[in-house]
Amino acid sequence: MELLFILEQVLNGLVVSAYYLLIALGLSLIFSLGGVVNLAHGAFYALGAYFAIELEQRLGFGGAFVLSPLLVAAIGIVIERTMLRRFYRTDPIYSLLLTFGLAMVLEQAIRIIWGAAPLPFPMPGFIKGQVFVGDFIYSKYRLAMLAVAAAAVGGTWLLLNKTSFGRVVKAGVQNPDMVAVLGISLAPVMTAVVALGIGLAALAGVLLAPIAGVHPAMGTEIITAAFVVVVIGGLGSFWGVVIAAVLVGIVRGLAVYFMPPAAEASMYLLMLTVLLLRPRGLLGERIQRFE
Amino acid sequence: MTTTTGPNTTGLTRRTLLTSTAGLAVVGTLGAPAIVRAQSDVIRVGHLTPRTGFLGPLGEYAVMGVTLAVEEINAAGGVLGRKVELLAEDSVNPSTAATKAERMIEREKVAAILGEISSASGLSIAQVAGRNKTLFIQTGCNSDELRGKSCNRYMFHIEGSNTAYVKAVGQALLRDGMVKGKKWFGLTADYAFGHDLLRVTKKFAEDNGGSFVGSELVPTDASDFSPFILKIRQAKPDLVVSNLAGNQITNFIKQYNEYGLPFPIAGGGFDTAAAWGAGPDAFTGTWPCIWHHTVQSPSAQAFTQAFTKRWGKPPENQAWGDYLSAKVLAQAMAETKSTESDKIIAHLESQAKFDVLKGREGYFRNWDHQLIAEMYTITPKPKAEQKDKWDMLLLGTAVPGPNEDLETIQPTKQENACTFS
């Protein structure tokens, strides 16, 4: 019984893994290719949730689910073209300042447009309820959320590993100058990567809206955890980030069971341990430019 | 290739700067009215409350409430023939709150300070106010300690204490047979407010024959409650008691609904914004409430109408608190024909009656400066009766009942002794 309950908590922790992963993947991609630490990533996640609220009222959950990440990704493209692009080769302090400012501007814009109070977002009726396996309980919605997150992560993996686009991205991470010499322009690739990363963050926002409060500071709350996942996983590694997200979710699930007040601290302890043993993160690659 | 070109960098910086300044300017005009040049013929009133962070949503309502009150006072000719000038700022945290209170009193010469929601910041403002002998009317701090061990001659409390909230919802729980011999499971926000509320809730359960089968502290930054919900499911309590705060209440209600557990919920602390955030589909339980925009008294309805007209949505209970604080201050100044803190305090301590936008008039109790007034309980309103998206909460009858003393839900001298130094 006790063991089963622990297992229940661990499985439950996987949902946390899923949404950390959606946000962390984009962060990791944008940093690996562009060298930009996107501090505004959390704000795009919040924007995804707010767009979903507006779209849900007009088009229902399905419309919000599809359109909101696309719209936010479009905003991402504009921001990449007009701002981020200028900072790929400069001292990282400039892009840090830019994205930090951007995060504040976006959060205040949300506050001005939608107000500071949390907004409701109804759970779609067709997926309400619970799944029971023996005494096991799991929310149907969370199962669906896991499936969507897994599909998104799987799709991203295929894109990066089985397409020519993915090969350019990987080459660009290791040696952008060589890619340029070969006559391939990285600029449109970078735009696509930023749109993809920001779209994934917005998708996480849409998925989380039915189960957590939608409020302006939600992005700030998630961004630190997402960075921790990226650092644990190691830069430039797709599977490193996946493993790190799953680890953080499980460790959190166990911590809540054995020592609730330490639940939030547990992931930082995990990060500390990993960095002591493997300073490059779990599966971190050696990237020449960042040495 | 790596050198930053001059024009490029400046152009971008300027653009970023412009965007953020524009953003800030808009926030400024929305939140705080511009500070007019020093004029000796105005009465200045300071307002401090958290406008960012996890209490920010409530702070936004607080500012809307106090702004409306000052606009109404000035439209009616001001106080003692002088206009009231409001200086509203973000209190941020206890140390910033103290610094800003100090500056408002010494440099801006405010007649009084209103506001605050965080008990910790409220305490630090009270210390500054006490040192400078300036009136401070707090509108959102629930911690019993502010009225007891840390009470202050210069601090008055419009917000109810944790004990009053628990006793108010407790009346409903006693009536429904949810206390005697029942097993409770507590979820508590892991900071000063939550701990104080848990202490009061435990005392109430013990005094009335209930017991706790489980109690969990929840970090304030936790947004996933499912691990705790699984624990509740395992413990099978008769009642789940929330001592959570702010966004935590919203998240918990939403996710509790998601898991569909059969155990009823009750709460010791509550703000309408949290229920609105959870939405009518998910909201459940029995909660205490200090004011709600459906309170059926003429003054409450007049306030609700004026607020809705001014801000486009009905007032939240925090808007009531800050609106009332300015109105009480203006009335006390008019009645004493003075803006001196000591004269106003003597008047308030005489237990003068005020229209507090509820069924019965209220007064400040002289030994702990608590506003003594009705409270209410809140339960979900049936879907068919909801008029709009704000009308999702069913307001219970006022507690204490019409024939009972208003003080029956307040902490007694034994429970929360206060001596003004």
XYZ file of C-alpha atoms in Angstrom:
712
model
C 0.000 0.000 0.000
C 2.659 2.414 1.108
C 4.873 1.473 -1.824
C 1.958 1.808 -4.231
C 1.276 5.269 -2.848
C 4.869 6.295 -3.416
C 4.625 4.997 -6.977
C 1.440 7.031 -7.408
C 3.318 10.169 -6.306
C 6.194 9.414 -8.682
C 3.882 8.937 -11.683
C 2.109 12.089 -10.683
C 5.423 13.912 -10.727
C 5.751 13.078 -14.430
C 3.158 15.748 -15.266
C 5.385 18.330 -13.665
C 8.219 16.893 -15.768
C 6.166 17.312 -18.922
C 5.576 21.019 -18.576
C 9.083 21.778 -17.320
C 10.305 19.907 -20.372
C 8.213 21.878 -22.876
C 9.665 25.120 -21.533
C 13.211 23.907 -20.979
C 13.547 22.423 -24.497
C 12.987 25.784 -26.147
C 15.343 27.534 -23.744
C 18.039 24.978 -24.446
C 17.594 25.154 -28.238
C 17.707 28.948 -28.388
C 20.759 29.080 -26.160
C 22.634 26.300 -27.960
C 22.207 27.827 -31.397
C 22.051 31.566 -30.715
C 23.952 31.893 -27.455
C 21.014 33.886 -26.104
C 19.718 33.123 -22.622
C 16.068 33.939 -23.143
C 14.865 35.342 -19.816
C 11.562 36.270 -21.487
C 10.749 32.610 -22.135
C 8.425 32.470 -19.117
C 6.527 35.508 -20.373
C 5.748 33.677 -23.645
C 4.482 30.761 -21.598
C 2.135 33.178 -19.771
C 1.122 34.754 -23.089
C 0.173 31.277 -24.355
C -2.217 30.869 -21.422
C -3.767 34.338 -21.870
C -4.243 33.889 -25.615
C -5.872 30.545 -24.847
C -8.378 32.276 -22.569
C -9.375 34.712 -25.323
C -9.513 32.032 -28.030
C -11.368 29.513 -25.865
C -14.290 31.938 -25.471
C -14.606 32.253 -29.243
C -13.436 28.953 -30.691
C -13.603 26.496 -27.807
C -10.719 24.535 -26.306
C -9.654 22.936 -29.580
C -9.191 26.286 -31.306
C -7.269 27.717 -28.363
C -5.063 24.623 -28.189
C -4.015 24.899 -31.844
C -4.003 28.661 -32.428
C -2.540 30.066 -29.226
C 0.940 28.462 -29.607
C 0.978 29.487 -33.296
C 0.124 33.108 -32.485
C 2.722 33.306 -29.748
C 5.290 31.704 -32.071
C 4.465 34.421 -34.606
C 5.216 37.060 -31.982
C 8.431 35.157 -31.330
C 9.362 35.482 -35.008
C 8.833 39.237 -34.915
C 10.938 39.564 -31.796
C 13.685 37.382 -33.279
C 13.763 39.397 -36.490
C 13.752 42.811 -34.844
C 15.685 42.285 -31.617
C 17.265 38.930 -30.758
C 19.013 38.667 -34.138
C 21.353 41.540 -33.304
C 22.785 39.825 -30.268
C 23.851 36.344 -31.340
C 27.491 37.322 -31.650
C 27.760 39.985 -28.991
C 28.679 39.796 -25.338
C 25.881 37.750 -23.688
C 25.268 40.569 -21.222
C 23.441 42.528 -23.971
C 21.022 39.741 -24.792
C 20.495 39.124 -21.068
C 19.540 42.777 -20.586
C 17.292 42.677 -23.642
C 15.382 39.533 -22.669
C 15.192 40.611 -19.031
C 13.605 43.896 -20.129
C 11.376 42.068 -22.576
C 10.139 39.791 -19.783
C 9.152 42.822 -17.701
C 7.494 44.635 -20.601
C 5.473 41.539 -21.527
C 4.419 40.893 -17.933
C 3.318 44.512 -17.472
C 1.501 44.410 -20.809
C -0.437 41.368 -19.568
C -1.222 43.251 -16.349
C -2.508 46.248 -18.312
C -4.612 44.240 -20.769
C -6.019 41.480 -18.573
C -5.569 42.833 -15.034
C -3.508 41.436 -12.177
C -6.171 39.116 -10.745
C -6.079 35.449 -11.796
C -8.458 34.556 -14.630
C -10.530 31.378 -14.797
C -10.109 28.813 -17.555
C -12.601 25.938 -17.580
C -11.404 22.389 -18.017
C -12.677 21.050 -21.368
C -15.737 18.922 -20.591
C -14.821 15.941 -22.772
C -11.697 15.230 -20.797
C -12.895 15.875 -17.259
C -12.756 13.056 -14.753
C -10.383 10.439 -13.433
C -8.917 7.130 -14.476
C -8.798 4.365 -11.889
C -6.486 1.369 -12.063
C -7.240 -0.611 -8.922
C -6.775 1.960 -6.196
C -4.626 4.117 -8.464
C -6.107 7.467 -9.413
C -4.971 9.635 -12.286
C -6.620 12.682 -13.752
C -7.734 12.119 -17.353
C -6.668 15.615 -18.256
C -3.147 15.033 -16.958
C -2.876 11.799 -18.945
C -3.845 13.705 -22.080
C -1.377 16.445 -21.159
C 1.400 13.846 -20.850
C 0.472 12.455 -24.263
C 0.503 15.892 -25.915
C 3.817 16.780 -24.291
C 5.316 13.451 -25.366
C 4.085 14.024 -28.926
C 5.545 17.543 -28.981
C 8.882 16.342 -27.661
C 8.898 13.382 -30.080
C 8.099 15.680 -32.989
C 10.898 18.036 -32.007
C 13.313 15.098 -31.839
C 12.316 13.893 -35.313
C 12.683 17.414 -36.663
C 16.169 17.771 -35.224
C 17.445 14.318 -36.133
C 15.677 13.166 -39.276
C 15.457 16.289 -41.412
C 17.962 18.416 -43.246
C 16.729 21.337 -41.185
C 17.790 19.464 -38.066
C 21.237 18.752 -39.511
C 21.766 22.458 -40.165
C 20.688 23.263 -36.616
C 23.112 20.717 -35.178
C 25.939 21.909 -37.335
C 25.116 25.498 -36.440
C 25.341 24.688 -32.744
C 28.857 23.306 -33.157
C 30.318 25.619 -35.754
C 28.279 28.469 -37.208
C 31.228 29.847 -39.208
C 31.710 26.560 -41.041
C 27.998 26.449 -41.845
C 28.291 29.939 -43.323
C 31.343 28.949 -45.353
C 29.336 26.087 -46.826
C 26.888 28.644 -48.135
C 24.050 27.935 -45.748
C 22.438 30.956 -44.123
C 21.728 30.355 -40.446
C 19.409 33.373 -40.126
C 16.169 31.690 -41.263
C 17.105 28.565 -39.299
C 17.529 30.662 -36.183
C 14.142 32.316 -36.738
C 12.550 28.887 -37.006
C 14.285 27.629 -33.869
C 13.145 30.656 -31.846
C 9.581 30.249 -33.153
C 9.658 26.555 -32.264
C 11.036 27.149 -28.770
C 8.606 29.956 -27.995
C 5.712 27.978 -29.472
C 6.518 25.049 -27.168
C 6.529 27.389 -24.149
C 3.140 28.766 -25.217
C 1.840 25.214 -25.618
C 2.862 24.547 -22.004
C 0.891 27.658 -21.011
C -2.228 26.426 -22.814
C -1.921 22.963 -21.277
C -1.503 24.326 -17.773
C -4.312 26.912 -17.909
C -7.095 24.463 -16.941
C -5.286 23.238 -13.821
C -3.399 26.264 -12.522
C -4.282 29.913 -12.034
C -3.634 32.156 -15.041
C -1.993 35.311 -13.687
C 0.645 37.789 -14.934
C 3.501 36.461 -12.777
C 3.078 32.818 -13.852
C 5.998 33.123 -16.265
C 8.388 34.402 -13.615
C 7.404 31.471 -11.415
C 8.268 28.822 -13.979
C 11.405 30.263 -15.570
C 13.805 29.414 -12.731
C 12.689 25.781 -12.662
C 13.101 25.561 -16.428
C 16.658 26.895 -16.164
C 17.444 24.333 -13.497
C 16.261 21.601 -15.873
C 18.462 22.960 -18.676
C 21.489 23.157 -16.393
C 20.991 19.633 -15.025
C 20.478 18.213 -18.502
C 23.488 19.888 -20.008
C 23.626 22.364 -22.862
C 23.086 21.228 -26.392
C 21.776 17.832 -25.422
C 18.221 16.922 -26.355
C 18.019 13.796 -24.216
C 19.870 15.491 -21.364
C 17.020 17.978 -21.008
C 14.428 15.182 -21.264
C 16.137 13.088 -18.587
C 16.619 16.142 -16.363
C 12.944 17.089 -16.579
C 11.839 13.566 -15.685
C 14.360 13.455 -12.817
C 13.207 16.797 -11.408
C 9.558 15.683 -11.560
C 10.274 12.387 -9.806
C 12.525 13.903 -7.150
C 9.837 16.487 -6.461
C 7.168 13.781 -6.192
C 9.285 11.856 -3.681
C 10.154 15.000 -1.713
C 6.490 15.905 -1.362
C 5.886 12.468 0.074
C 8.759 12.327 2.524
C 9.374 16.006 3.333
C 6.852 18.478 1.879
C 8.546 21.736 2.936
C 11.666 20.634 1.005
C 9.744 19.905 -2.201
C 10.715 23.143 -3.943
C 14.278 22.989 -2.651
C 14.739 19.411 -3.882
C 15.428 20.362 -7.492
C 18.126 22.828 -6.484
C 19.806 20.137 -4.389
C 19.595 17.838 -7.402
C 21.222 20.534 -9.540
C 23.981 21.024 -6.980
C 24.715 17.294 -6.867
C 24.743 16.935 -10.646
C 27.015 19.952 -11.116
C 29.466 18.661 -8.501
C 29.698 15.285 -10.207
C 29.328 16.415 -13.821
C 30.025 20.130 -14.252
C 28.790 19.987 -17.856
C 25.411 18.576 -16.822
C 24.158 15.036 -17.359
C 24.693 14.790 -21.104
C 26.160 18.180 -21.854
C 28.146 18.459 -25.075
C 31.397 20.286 -25.412
C 30.507 23.330 -27.480
C 33.614 25.036 -28.809
C 32.209 28.602 -28.806
C 31.151 28.522 -25.175
C 34.430 27.200 -23.764
C 32.416 40.357 -36.325
C 32.002 40.337 -32.588
C 32.430 44.055 -32.063
C 29.247 45.914 -31.349
C 28.726 48.762 -33.748
C 27.830 52.061 -32.150
C 24.653 53.113 -33.973
C 23.257 49.633 -33.911
C 23.598 49.285 -30.155
C 22.268 52.745 -29.380
C 19.307 52.309 -31.677
C 18.251 49.166 -29.986
C 18.845 50.405 -26.488
C 16.845 53.496 -27.188
C 13.996 51.459 -28.598
C 13.977 49.071 -25.639
C 14.154 52.017 -23.302
C 11.266 53.738 -25.049
C 9.114 50.616 -24.927
C 9.711 50.058 -21.262
C 9.257 53.725 -20.383
C 6.014 53.784 -22.322
C 4.925 50.689 -20.425
C 5.884 52.244 -17.132
C 4.132 55.493 -17.963
C 0.903 53.666 -18.699
C 1.180 51.682 -15.473
C 1.838 54.914 -13.623
C -1.231 56.665 -14.928
C -3.422 53.633 -14.371
C -2.283 52.929 -10.835
C -1.143 56.034 -9.083
C -2.514 59.459 -9.833
C 0.279 61.854 -10.602
C 1.650 63.630 -7.596
C 0.761 67.263 -7.897
C 3.183 69.908 -6.667
C 3.208 70.542 -2.962
C 0.205 72.556 -1.903
C -0.481 73.538 1.653
C -4.230 73.616 1.135
C -4.540 69.905 0.450
C -4.724 67.010 2.855
C -2.224 64.380 1.808
C -2.953 60.742 2.428
C -0.457 57.944 1.840
C -1.446 54.548 0.442
C 0.916 51.577 0.522
C 0.055 48.099 -0.674
C 1.782 45.293 -2.597
C 1.160 45.876 -6.310
C 3.531 43.196 -7.617
C 4.303 39.687 -6.405
C 1.815 37.109 -5.213
C -0.401 39.646 -3.393
C -0.340 41.994 -6.410
C -3.776 40.983 -7.746
C -5.379 42.069 -4.461
C -3.250 45.213 -4.354
C -4.627 46.242 -7.741
C -8.179 46.135 -6.349
C -7.020 48.009 -3.244
C -5.702 50.868 -5.372
C -8.907 50.984 -7.432
C -10.945 51.158 -4.211
C -8.977 53.912 -2.516
C -8.715 55.936 -5.748
C -12.486 55.861 -6.171
C -13.029 56.896 -2.538
C -10.716 59.902 -2.850
C -12.348 60.929 -6.146
C -15.770 60.807 -4.471
C -14.564 62.762 -1.442
C -13.063 65.481 -3.634
C -16.134 65.608 -5.892
C -18.202 66.285 -2.773
C -15.978 69.238 -1.865
C -13.132 67.528 -0.019
C -12.631 67.420 3.738
C -12.826 70.557 5.909
C -12.918 72.569 2.697
C -9.609 71.074 1.500
C -8.995 68.616 -1.308
C -7.549 65.213 -0.494
C -4.411 64.241 -2.373
C -3.604 60.544 -2.610
C -0.026 59.273 -2.757
C -0.273 55.628 -3.752
C 2.804 53.394 -4.048
C 3.839 49.760 -4.210
C 4.927 48.606 -0.738
C 6.978 45.712 -2.235
C 8.240 44.108 1.005
C 8.533 44.924 4.736
C 11.749 46.923 4.500
C 10.677 48.936 1.434
C 7.284 49.502 3.043
C 8.971 50.961 6.134
C 11.244 53.210 4.044
C 8.332 54.498 1.980
C 6.157 55.063 5.061
C 8.991 57.026 6.668
C 9.391 59.191 3.553
C 5.648 59.773 3.200
C 5.365 60.942 6.799
C 8.524 63.040 7.045
C 8.887 64.483 3.560
C 5.381 64.406 2.071
C 3.731 65.204 5.437
C 0.832 62.785 4.956
C -1.975 63.004 7.517
C -2.339 59.227 7.601
C -1.284 56.049 5.830
C -3.814 53.562 4.505
C -3.590 50.099 2.991
C -1.278 47.059 3.077
C -2.145 43.369 2.701
C 0.945 41.506 3.865
C 0.989 41.167 7.651
C 4.780 41.424 7.725
C 4.782 44.726 5.800
C 1.816 45.950 7.871
C 3.846 45.404 11.014
C 6.810 47.382 9.716
C 4.584 50.287 8.601
C 2.918 50.270 12.033
C 6.307 50.621 13.723
C 7.146 53.660 11.583
C 3.677 55.133 12.148
C 3.940 54.603 15.907
C 7.371 56.226 16.084
C 6.151 59.239 14.142
C 2.765 59.378 15.889
C 0.868 59.120 12.590
C -2.363 57.218 12.030
C -2.171 53.970 10.000
C -5.392 52.209 8.954
C -4.539 48.747 7.628
C -6.940 47.112 5.215
C -5.679 43.619 4.428
C -3.478 42.109 7.173
C -5.137 39.111 8.829
C -2.495 37.964 11.299
C -3.786 37.969 14.899
C -0.384 39.138 16.089
C -0.952 42.649 14.708
C -3.938 43.058 17.056
C -2.307 41.230 19.970
C 1.344 40.983 20.869
C 2.375 43.588 18.252
C -0.619 45.913 18.555
C 0.043 49.619 18.245
C -1.848 52.709 19.376
C -1.479 54.284 15.929
C -2.696 51.248 13.946
C -6.368 50.492 13.215
C -7.660 47.346 11.518
C -10.373 47.292 8.865
C -9.376 43.788 7.759
C -10.664 41.002 10.020
C -8.293 38.888 12.110
C -7.613 35.214 11.397
C -9.616 34.343 14.504
C -12.639 36.288 13.225
C -12.442 34.593 9.809
C -12.211 31.124 11.398
C -15.038 31.827 13.845
C -17.206 33.183 11.018
C -16.796 30.123 8.808
C -16.847 27.981 11.971
C -20.432 29.053 12.696
C -21.472 27.570 9.360
C -19.438 24.397 9.951
C -20.948 23.929 13.441
C -24.410 24.376 11.941
C -23.675 21.736 9.282
C -22.245 19.294 11.849
C -18.768 19.369 10.335
C -16.800 19.870 13.559
C -17.737 17.654 16.526
C -16.143 14.216 16.206
C -15.011 14.991 12.650
C -11.571 14.438 11.158
C -10.033 17.462 9.449
C -7.115 17.610 7.004
C -5.264 20.926 6.870
C -3.335 22.497 3.982
C -1.396 25.524 5.119
C 0.555 28.231 3.301
C 4.121 27.948 4.570
C 4.690 31.502 5.852
C 3.688 33.682 8.808
C 0.054 34.206 7.749
C -0.604 30.497 7.130
C 1.028 29.385 10.356
C -1.025 31.883 12.372
C -4.196 30.734 10.613
C -3.364 27.066 11.245
C -2.905 27.773 14.956
C -6.321 29.465 15.123
C -7.999 26.702 13.071
C -6.533 23.961 15.272
C -7.725 25.780 18.383
C -11.220 26.099 16.928
C -11.346 22.381 16.068
C -10.119 21.353 19.524
C -12.515 23.730 21.324
C -15.429 22.213 19.427
C -14.571 18.505 19.513
C -12.931 18.108 16.105
C -9.469 16.740 15.359
C -6.815 16.810 12.636
C -5.865 13.598 10.797
C -3.298 15.335 8.676
C -1.698 18.701 8.142
C 0.655 19.744 5.357
C 2.667 22.905 4.844
C 2.613 24.060 1.225
C 5.417 26.273 -0.140
C 4.016 29.610 -1.365
C 5.555 29.107 -4.824
C 4.045 25.640 -5.357
C 1.502 25.610 -8.175
C 0.912 21.845 -8.372
C -1.302 20.554 -5.582
C -1.792 17.037 -6.921
C 0.706 15.413 -4.490
C -1.229 16.907 -1.586
C -4.543 15.887 -3.115
C -3.275 12.290 -3.294
C -2.355 12.525 0.378
C -5.824 13.805 1.216
C -7.313 10.899 -0.727
C -5.247 8.476 1.336
C -6.165 10.096 4.676
C -9.947 10.074 3.947
C -10.854 13.069 6.157
C -14.390 14.354 6.808
C -13.374 17.893 5.880
C -10.434 19.492 4.074
C -9.455 22.806 5.649
C -7.524 25.339 3.567
C -5.213 27.789 5.308
C -3.829 28.804 1.940
C -3.386 32.293 0.520
C -3.877 34.182 -2.730
C -3.172 32.220 -5.926
C -2.700 29.048 -3.891
C -6.452 28.980 -3.189
C -7.208 29.301 -6.920
C -4.828 26.499 -7.878
C -5.954 24.203 -5.092
C -9.674 24.579 -5.873
C -9.088 23.965 -9.580
C -7.037 20.832 -9.030
C -9.242 19.490 -6.234
C -12.106 19.678 -8.715
C -9.933 17.922 -11.302
C -9.397 14.897 -9.024
C -13.064 14.798 -7.979
C -12.506 13.791 -4.333
C -15.734 13.479 -2.310
C -14.575 15.275 0.865
C -15.998 18.781 1.404
C -13.687 21.804 1.628
C -13.737 24.761 3.979
C -11.266 27.602 4.325
C -9.995 29.959 6.998
C -8.790 32.726 4.708
C -10.427 33.918 1.527
C -10.503 36.610 -1.109
C -13.142 36.820 -3.815
C -10.456 37.198 -6.495
C -9.249 33.653 -5.716
C -12.732 32.231 -6.349
C -13.199 34.283 -9.530
C -9.844 32.935 -10.705
C -10.941 29.345 -10.133
C -14.106 29.937 -12.143
C -17.707 28.789 -11.589
C -17.072 25.233 -12.829
C -14.383 24.443 -10.289
C -15.335 26.535 -7.242
C -16.484 24.555 -4.229
C -16.552 24.656 -0.428
C -17.562 26.914 2.438
C -15.442 30.019 2.942
C -15.481 33.091 5.203
C -15.814 36.491 3.615
C -15.470 40.018 4.939
C -17.488 41.707 2.203
C -18.979 40.841 -1.152
C -20.483 43.006 -3.858
C -23.888 41.333 -3.423
C -24.260 42.531 0.205
C -27.762 43.984 0.213
C -27.393 47.313 1.966
C -28.046 50.606 0.182
C -24.507 51.918 0.756
C -22.942 48.630 -0.418
C -24.978 48.687 -3.606
C -24.150 52.355 -4.227
C -20.444 51.509 -3.858
C -20.749 48.481 -6.162
C -22.444 50.608 -8.826
C -19.941 53.451 -8.587
C -17.015 51.019 -8.687
C -18.371 49.058 -11.649
C -18.966 52.323 -13.513
C -15.457 53.583 -12.773
C -13.452 50.365 -13.354
C -15.671 48.164 -15.516
C -15.933 45.293 -13.068
C -17.480 44.796 -9.633
C -15.372 45.433 -6.505
C -13.473 42.617 -4.857
C -13.463 42.501 -1.041
C -9.990 44.123 -0.973
C -11.427 47.105 -2.890
C -14.045 47.433 -0.150
C -11.368 47.592 2.576
C -9.329 50.363 0.984
C -12.389 52.321 -0.157
C -13.744 52.168 3.373
C -10.438 53.216 4.947
C -10.453 56.522 3.019
C -14.135 57.111 3.758
C -13.683 56.431 7.493
C -10.663 58.733 7.610
C -12.528 61.544 5.829
C -15.550 61.171 8.097
C -13.407 61.142 11.249
C -11.561 64.277 10.076
C -14.853 66.015 9.395
C -16.308 65.017 12.753
C -13.239 66.083 14.731
C -12.602 69.111 12.476
C -8.957 68.106 12.587
C -6.318 66.285 10.598
C -4.191 65.554 13.668
C -3.648 61.855 14.242
C -4.091 62.016 18.019
C -7.490 63.748 17.777
C -8.695 61.316 15.130
C -7.502 58.342 17.184
C -9.334 59.654 20.289
C -12.489 59.905 18.146
C -12.114 56.380 16.756
C -11.408 55.060 20.259
C -14.685 56.586 21.456
C -16.187 53.744 19.393
C -17.955 56.167 17.077
C -20.198 54.352 14.574
C -19.477 54.184 10.850
C -21.437 52.999 7.844
C -19.218 50.076 6.793
C -21.315 49.159 3.707
C -22.938 46.240 5.502
C -26.284 45.577 7.200
C -25.201 46.957 10.574
C -22.926 49.869 11.418
C -19.443 49.119 12.669
C -17.035 50.643 15.169
C -13.389 50.287 16.174
C -12.996 48.367 19.434
C -11.066 50.609 21.823
C -8.670 48.041 23.334
C -7.281 46.522 20.102
C -8.496 48.962 17.390
C -10.226 46.185 15.434
C -13.170 47.189 13.236
C -16.111 45.311 14.719
C -18.560 44.478 11.957
C -20.522 41.678 10.324
C -18.844 38.893 8.370
C -20.314 36.389 5.929
C -19.838 32.909 4.564
C -19.617 32.045 0.897
C -20.607 28.910 -0.999
C -20.945 28.239 -4.756
C -24.053 29.742 -6.336
C -26.179 27.358 -8.440
C -25.514 27.939 -12.143
C -29.127 28.845 -12.927
C -29.059 31.773 -10.475
C -25.844 33.357 -11.783
C -26.441 36.682 -13.518
C -22.910 37.174 -14.873
C -19.400 35.783 -14.519
C -18.839 37.753 -11.300
C -22.037 36.400 -9.762
C -20.828 32.872 -8.969
C -20.759 33.089 -5.168
C -23.701 32.672 -2.826
C -23.481 35.051 0.116
C -24.699 33.522 3.392
C -26.499 35.452 6.119
C -24.417 37.848 8.178
C -22.527 36.457 11.175
C -23.074 37.124 14.040
C -26.842 36.803 13.566
C -29.157 39.814 13.878
C -29.769 39.328 17.610
C -26.217 38.516 18.575
C -23.473 40.829 19.763
C -21.146 41.779 16.882
C -18.151 40.897 19.060
C -18.987 37.168 19.358
C -16.782 36.243 16.376
C -13.905 38.474 17.461
C -10.898 37.271 19.469
C -11.376 37.849 23.190
C -8.916 39.621 25.487
C -7.795 36.193 26.738
C -7.221 34.935 23.191
C -5.320 37.937 21.915
C -4.325 40.407 24.612
C -3.199 43.861 23.530
C -1.603 46.595 25.600
C -0.805 49.887 23.929
C 2.542 51.132 25.109
